[in-house]
XYZ file of C-alpha atoms in Angstrom:
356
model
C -30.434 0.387 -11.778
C -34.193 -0.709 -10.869
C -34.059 -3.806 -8.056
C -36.039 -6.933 -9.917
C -38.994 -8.059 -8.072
C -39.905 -12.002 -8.368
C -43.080 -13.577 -7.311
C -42.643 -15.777 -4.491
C -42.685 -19.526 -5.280
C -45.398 -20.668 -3.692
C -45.424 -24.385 -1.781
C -48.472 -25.089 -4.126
C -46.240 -25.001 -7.640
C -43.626 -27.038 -5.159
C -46.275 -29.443 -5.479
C -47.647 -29.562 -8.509
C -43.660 -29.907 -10.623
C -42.695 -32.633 -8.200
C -45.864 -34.903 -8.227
C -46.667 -34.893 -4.879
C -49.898 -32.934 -2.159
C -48.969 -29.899 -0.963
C -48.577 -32.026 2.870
C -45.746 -33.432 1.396
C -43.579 -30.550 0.719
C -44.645 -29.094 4.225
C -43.717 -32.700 5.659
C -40.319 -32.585 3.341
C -39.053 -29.286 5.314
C -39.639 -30.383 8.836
C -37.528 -32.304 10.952
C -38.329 -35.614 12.049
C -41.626 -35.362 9.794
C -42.828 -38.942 8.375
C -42.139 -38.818 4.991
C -40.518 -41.462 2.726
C -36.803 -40.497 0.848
C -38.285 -41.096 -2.593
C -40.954 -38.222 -1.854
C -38.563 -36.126 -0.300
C -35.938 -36.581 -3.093
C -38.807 -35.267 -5.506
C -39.886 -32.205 -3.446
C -36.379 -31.024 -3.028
C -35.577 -31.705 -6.375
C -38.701 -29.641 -7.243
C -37.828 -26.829 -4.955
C -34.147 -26.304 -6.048
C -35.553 -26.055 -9.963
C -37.963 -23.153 -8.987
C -35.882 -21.481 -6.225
C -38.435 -22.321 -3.649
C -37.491 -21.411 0.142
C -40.074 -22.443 3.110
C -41.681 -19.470 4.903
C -40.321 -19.600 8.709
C -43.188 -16.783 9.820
C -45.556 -18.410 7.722
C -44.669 -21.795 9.082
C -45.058 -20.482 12.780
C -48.353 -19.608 12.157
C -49.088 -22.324 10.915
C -47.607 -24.381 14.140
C -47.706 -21.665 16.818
C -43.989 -22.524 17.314
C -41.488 -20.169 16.032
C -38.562 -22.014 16.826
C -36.785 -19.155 18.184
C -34.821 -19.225 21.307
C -34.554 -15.527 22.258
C -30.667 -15.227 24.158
C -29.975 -12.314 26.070
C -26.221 -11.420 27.163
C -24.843 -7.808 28.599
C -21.455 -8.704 29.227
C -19.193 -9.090 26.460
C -16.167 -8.219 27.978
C -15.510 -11.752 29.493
C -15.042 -14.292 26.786
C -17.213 -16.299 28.823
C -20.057 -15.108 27.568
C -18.932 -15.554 23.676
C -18.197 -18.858 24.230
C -21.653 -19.336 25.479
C -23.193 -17.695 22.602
C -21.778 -19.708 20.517
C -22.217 -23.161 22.114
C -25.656 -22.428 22.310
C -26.214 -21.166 18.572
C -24.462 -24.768 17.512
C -26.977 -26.816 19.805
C -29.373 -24.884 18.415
C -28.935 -25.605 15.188
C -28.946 -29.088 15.857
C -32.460 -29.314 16.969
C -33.395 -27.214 14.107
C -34.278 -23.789 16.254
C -33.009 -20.314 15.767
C -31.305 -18.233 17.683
C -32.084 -14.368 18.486
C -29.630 -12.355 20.571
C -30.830 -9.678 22.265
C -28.581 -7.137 24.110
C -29.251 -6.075 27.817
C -28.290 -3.438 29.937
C -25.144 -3.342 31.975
C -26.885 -4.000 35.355
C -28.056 -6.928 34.523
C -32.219 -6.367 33.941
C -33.536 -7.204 31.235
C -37.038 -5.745 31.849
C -36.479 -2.773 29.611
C -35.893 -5.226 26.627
C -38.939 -7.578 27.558
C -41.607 -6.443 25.227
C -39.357 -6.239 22.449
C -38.242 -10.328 23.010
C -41.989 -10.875 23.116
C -42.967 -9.830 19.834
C -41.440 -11.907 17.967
C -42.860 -14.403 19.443
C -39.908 -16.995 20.815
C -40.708 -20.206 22.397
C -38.083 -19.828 25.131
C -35.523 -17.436 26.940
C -32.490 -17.819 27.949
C -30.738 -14.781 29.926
C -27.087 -15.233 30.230
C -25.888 -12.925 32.514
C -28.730 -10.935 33.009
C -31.843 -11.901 35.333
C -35.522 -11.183 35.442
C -37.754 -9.325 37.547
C -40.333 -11.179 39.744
C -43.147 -9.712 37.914
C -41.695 -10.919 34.472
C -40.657 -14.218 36.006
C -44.340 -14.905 36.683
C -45.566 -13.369 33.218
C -43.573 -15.471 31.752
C -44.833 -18.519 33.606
C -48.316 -17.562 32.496
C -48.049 -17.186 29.037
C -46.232 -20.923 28.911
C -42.665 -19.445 27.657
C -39.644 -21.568 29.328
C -37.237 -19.245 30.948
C -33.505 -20.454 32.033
C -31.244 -18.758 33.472
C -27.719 -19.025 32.644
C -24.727 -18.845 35.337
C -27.691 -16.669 37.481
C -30.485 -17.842 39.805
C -33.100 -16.452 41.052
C -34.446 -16.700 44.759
C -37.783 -17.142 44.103
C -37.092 -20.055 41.981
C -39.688 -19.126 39.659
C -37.391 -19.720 36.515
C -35.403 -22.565 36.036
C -31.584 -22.103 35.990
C -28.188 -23.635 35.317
C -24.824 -23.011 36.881
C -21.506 -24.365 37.716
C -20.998 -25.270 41.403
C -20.347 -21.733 42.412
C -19.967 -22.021 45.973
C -18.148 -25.683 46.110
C -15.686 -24.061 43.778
C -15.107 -21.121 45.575
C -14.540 -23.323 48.773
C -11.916 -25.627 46.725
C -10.218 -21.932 45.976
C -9.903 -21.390 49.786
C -8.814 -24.840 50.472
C -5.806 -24.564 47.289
C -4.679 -21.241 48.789
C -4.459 -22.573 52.923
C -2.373 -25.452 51.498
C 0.258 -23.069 50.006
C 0.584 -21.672 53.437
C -0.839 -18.316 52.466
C -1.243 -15.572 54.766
C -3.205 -12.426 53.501
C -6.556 -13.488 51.724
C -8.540 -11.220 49.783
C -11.495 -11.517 47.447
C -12.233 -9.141 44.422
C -16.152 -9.357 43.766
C -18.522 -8.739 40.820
C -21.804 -6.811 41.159
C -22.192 -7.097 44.823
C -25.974 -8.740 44.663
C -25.866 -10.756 41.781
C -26.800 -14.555 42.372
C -23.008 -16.107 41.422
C -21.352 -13.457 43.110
C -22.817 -14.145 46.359
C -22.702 -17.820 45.945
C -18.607 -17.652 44.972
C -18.073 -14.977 48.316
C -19.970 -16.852 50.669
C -18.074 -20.468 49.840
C -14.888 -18.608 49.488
C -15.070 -16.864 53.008
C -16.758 -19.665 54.745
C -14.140 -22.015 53.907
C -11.583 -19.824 55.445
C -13.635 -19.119 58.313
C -13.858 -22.925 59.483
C -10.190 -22.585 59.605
C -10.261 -19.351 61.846
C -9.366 -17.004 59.223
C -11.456 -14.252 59.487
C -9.608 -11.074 58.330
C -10.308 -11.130 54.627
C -10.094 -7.929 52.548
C -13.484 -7.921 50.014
C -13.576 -5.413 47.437
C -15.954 -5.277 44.557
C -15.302 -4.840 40.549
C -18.363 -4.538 39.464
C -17.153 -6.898 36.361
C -15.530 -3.631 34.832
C -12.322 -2.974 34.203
C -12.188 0.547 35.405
C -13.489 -0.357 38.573
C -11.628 -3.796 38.794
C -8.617 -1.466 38.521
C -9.059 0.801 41.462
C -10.026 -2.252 43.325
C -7.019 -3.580 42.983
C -4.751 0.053 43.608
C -6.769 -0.400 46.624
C -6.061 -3.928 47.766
C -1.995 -2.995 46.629
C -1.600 0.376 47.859
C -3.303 0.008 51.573
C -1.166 -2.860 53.850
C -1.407 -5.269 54.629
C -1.330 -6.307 51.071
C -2.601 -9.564 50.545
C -0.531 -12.712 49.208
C -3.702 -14.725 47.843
C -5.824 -13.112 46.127
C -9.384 -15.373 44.539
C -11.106 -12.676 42.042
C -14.563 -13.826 41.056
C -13.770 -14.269 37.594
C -11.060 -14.315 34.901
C -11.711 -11.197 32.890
C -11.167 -9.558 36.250
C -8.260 -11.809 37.665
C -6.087 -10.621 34.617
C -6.694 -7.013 35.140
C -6.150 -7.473 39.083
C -2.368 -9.392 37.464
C -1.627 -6.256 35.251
C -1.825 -4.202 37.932
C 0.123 -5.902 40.376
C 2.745 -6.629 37.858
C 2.873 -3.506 36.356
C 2.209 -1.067 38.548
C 2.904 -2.387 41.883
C 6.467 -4.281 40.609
C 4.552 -7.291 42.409
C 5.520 -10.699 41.236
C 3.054 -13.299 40.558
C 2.926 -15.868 42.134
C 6.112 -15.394 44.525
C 4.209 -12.290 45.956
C 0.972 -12.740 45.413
C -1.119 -15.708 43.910
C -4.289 -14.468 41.524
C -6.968 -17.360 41.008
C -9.960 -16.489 38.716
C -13.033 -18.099 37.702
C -14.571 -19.564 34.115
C -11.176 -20.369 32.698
C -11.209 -18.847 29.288
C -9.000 -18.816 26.846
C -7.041 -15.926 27.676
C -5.772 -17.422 30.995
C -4.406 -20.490 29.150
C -1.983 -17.879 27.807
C 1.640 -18.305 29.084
C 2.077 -14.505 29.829
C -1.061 -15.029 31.877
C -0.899 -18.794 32.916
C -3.966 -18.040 35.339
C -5.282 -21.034 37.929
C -8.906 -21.075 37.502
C -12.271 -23.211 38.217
C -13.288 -24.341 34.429
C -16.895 -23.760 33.887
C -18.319 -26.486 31.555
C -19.592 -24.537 28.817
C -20.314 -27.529 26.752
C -22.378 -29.665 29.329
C -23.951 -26.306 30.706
C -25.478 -25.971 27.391
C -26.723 -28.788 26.964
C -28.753 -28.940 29.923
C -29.553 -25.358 29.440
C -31.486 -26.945 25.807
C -32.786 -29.860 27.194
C -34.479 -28.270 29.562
C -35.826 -25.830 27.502
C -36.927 -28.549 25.111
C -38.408 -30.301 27.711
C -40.220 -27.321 28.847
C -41.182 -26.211 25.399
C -42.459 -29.848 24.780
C -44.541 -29.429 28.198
C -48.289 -28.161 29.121
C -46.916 -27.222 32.735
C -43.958 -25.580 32.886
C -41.646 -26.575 36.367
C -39.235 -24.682 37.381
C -35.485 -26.579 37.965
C -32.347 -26.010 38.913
C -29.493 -27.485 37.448
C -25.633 -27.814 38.840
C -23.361 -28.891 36.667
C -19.655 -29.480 38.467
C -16.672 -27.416 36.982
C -12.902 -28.051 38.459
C -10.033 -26.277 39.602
C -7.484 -26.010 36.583
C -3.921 -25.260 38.365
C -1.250 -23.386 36.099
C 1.540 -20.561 36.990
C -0.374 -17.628 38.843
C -0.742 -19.314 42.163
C 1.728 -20.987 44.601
C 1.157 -24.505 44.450
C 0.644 -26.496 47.410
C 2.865 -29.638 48.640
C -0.234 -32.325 47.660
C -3.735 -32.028 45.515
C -2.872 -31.241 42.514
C -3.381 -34.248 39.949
C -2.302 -34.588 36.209
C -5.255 -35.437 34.118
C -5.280 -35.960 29.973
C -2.327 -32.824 30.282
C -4.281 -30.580 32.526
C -3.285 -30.279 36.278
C -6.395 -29.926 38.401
C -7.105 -29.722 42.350
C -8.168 -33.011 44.007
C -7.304 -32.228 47.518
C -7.327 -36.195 49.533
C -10.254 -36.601 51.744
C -9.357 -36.514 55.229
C -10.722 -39.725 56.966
């Protein structure tokens, strides 16, 4: 059967059935534009009797915005990164923009995808997961297209950027684990040189080091499960095996508990305490019950698009860098220590006293 073609309804006969200049149907589809109910009431009216839709492209022409938000993201795996997505789509939404996703490669660079983000002409970035080069960094900078980073920095600070309190956490970590009296520390990495991997090792093994505890096992995971997994055969097949374990985030803190568990006949946490990072929903689950440092997804967000916003908005664009605090959720997979640990609207959280 032969596909019907219809003429497009132009904003013009919009115009001319409801009464009204063709400024007023443009002003009737955008947000925030001064125009009174009556008028508005009339247009739509108008548009829904002809089946008339505004023209987005046409629009953006018209505007040189596009109102697209282009959202890069590699790493599916940890839910993290879905719950992101989908924060940011609803905020979004909100403000009236639109969201393209755009998938990058496992190691993180999104060069190779660049060009393709830039024809369609977005008004801002936002790389979750992923970071950009110095030489994009400063294209972008030129051409007056925001960039944020999400949960990655950059040391040149050329982009702007938002992220939990990486390292602060990771030192709370250390602290939780020295006040259940453990004894054999190691720390499972991501990608060894990525920007929140660095920050959660560094706190994490500095915090242990002003207490003299030096010997710490590191191993990397890459954030993959295949290679999470030998990590951990390694950690639980070479002594001394450790008895606190911090694993730099919860899609790899549940594979490092599988394998103890179920390979190693290790029980958690009266041989060995796991604590991850992000909290996602997974490690709510009682078969997992996993302590880990909540990462504000909602407030990250919404910093993440305000800034942007703000940038969008601007004739200069200035870089900034944005922590937002996350906190140390306490449930099954970690010995708990004698003090700290506070009950809060049904969640029990860290708050070690400060020592006067």
């Amino acid at each position: 059967m032969k596909r019907k073609s219809f003429a497009a309804v132009t904003s013009q006969q919009v115009a001319q059935l409801a009464g009204v200049s063709q400024s007023a149907v443009s002003r009737s589809f955008t947000p925030g534009a001064s125009i009174s109910p009556a008028t508005r009431e009339k247009v739509l009216k108008a548009a829904r009797e002809l089946g008339y839709r505004p023209n987005a492209i046409a629009r953006s022409l018209n505007t040189a915005r596009s109102r697209i938000i282009g959202v890069v993201i590699s790493y599916f795996d940890n839910q993290f990164y879905p719950q992101v997505l989908e924060a940011l789509a609803q905020k979004l939404d909100t403000l009236n923009y639109h969201l393209l996703l755009f998938v990058g490669d496992k190691d993180g660079n999104v060069d190779r995808i660049f060009d393709q983000i830039m024809q369609y002409r977005v008004d801002g970035i936002v790389l979750a997961s992923v970071t950009l080069s110095l030489d994009l960094s400063g294209e972008c900078l030129a051409a007056g297209i925001p960039v944020v980073l999400f949960n990655r920095s950059q040391e040149n600070g050329m982009a702007s950027s938002v992220n939990s309190n990486n390292e602060a956490a990771a030192r709370q970590i250390a602290e939780f684990l020295m006040a259940g009296e453990h004894q054999r520390y190691a720390y499972v990495g991501g990608v060894a040189d990525s920007s929140v991997n660095i920050a959660r090792q560094r706190g994490f093994l500095a915090a242990l080091q002003e207490q003299g505890i030096n010997d710490v096992r590191v191993v990397n995971g890459d954030y993959d499960t295949r290679q999470t997994i030998r990590a951990a055969y390694t950690l639980f097949s070479t002594p001394p095996v450790p008895d606190a374990i911090f694993v730099a985030n919860d899609h790899m803190a549940l594979t490092v508990m599988d394998v103890a568990r179920y390979e190693f006949g290790l029980q958690i946490p009266q041989d060995v305490s796991v604590i991850g990072y992000d909290d996602t929903g997974p490690s709510g689950w009682p078969s997992y019950a996993l302590t880990s440092v909540s990462q504000p997804v909602k407030e990250m967000v919404e910093a993440a698009v305000e800034l942007l916003m703000k940038q969008i908005e601007s004739d200069t664009i200035e870089p900034e860098q944005i922590t937002v605090p996350g906190q140390l959720v306490v449930r099954h997979s970690a010995r708990r220590p004698h003090s700290g640990v506070i009950e809060k609207e049904g969640v029990s959280l860290f708050q070690p006293q400060e020592v006067k």
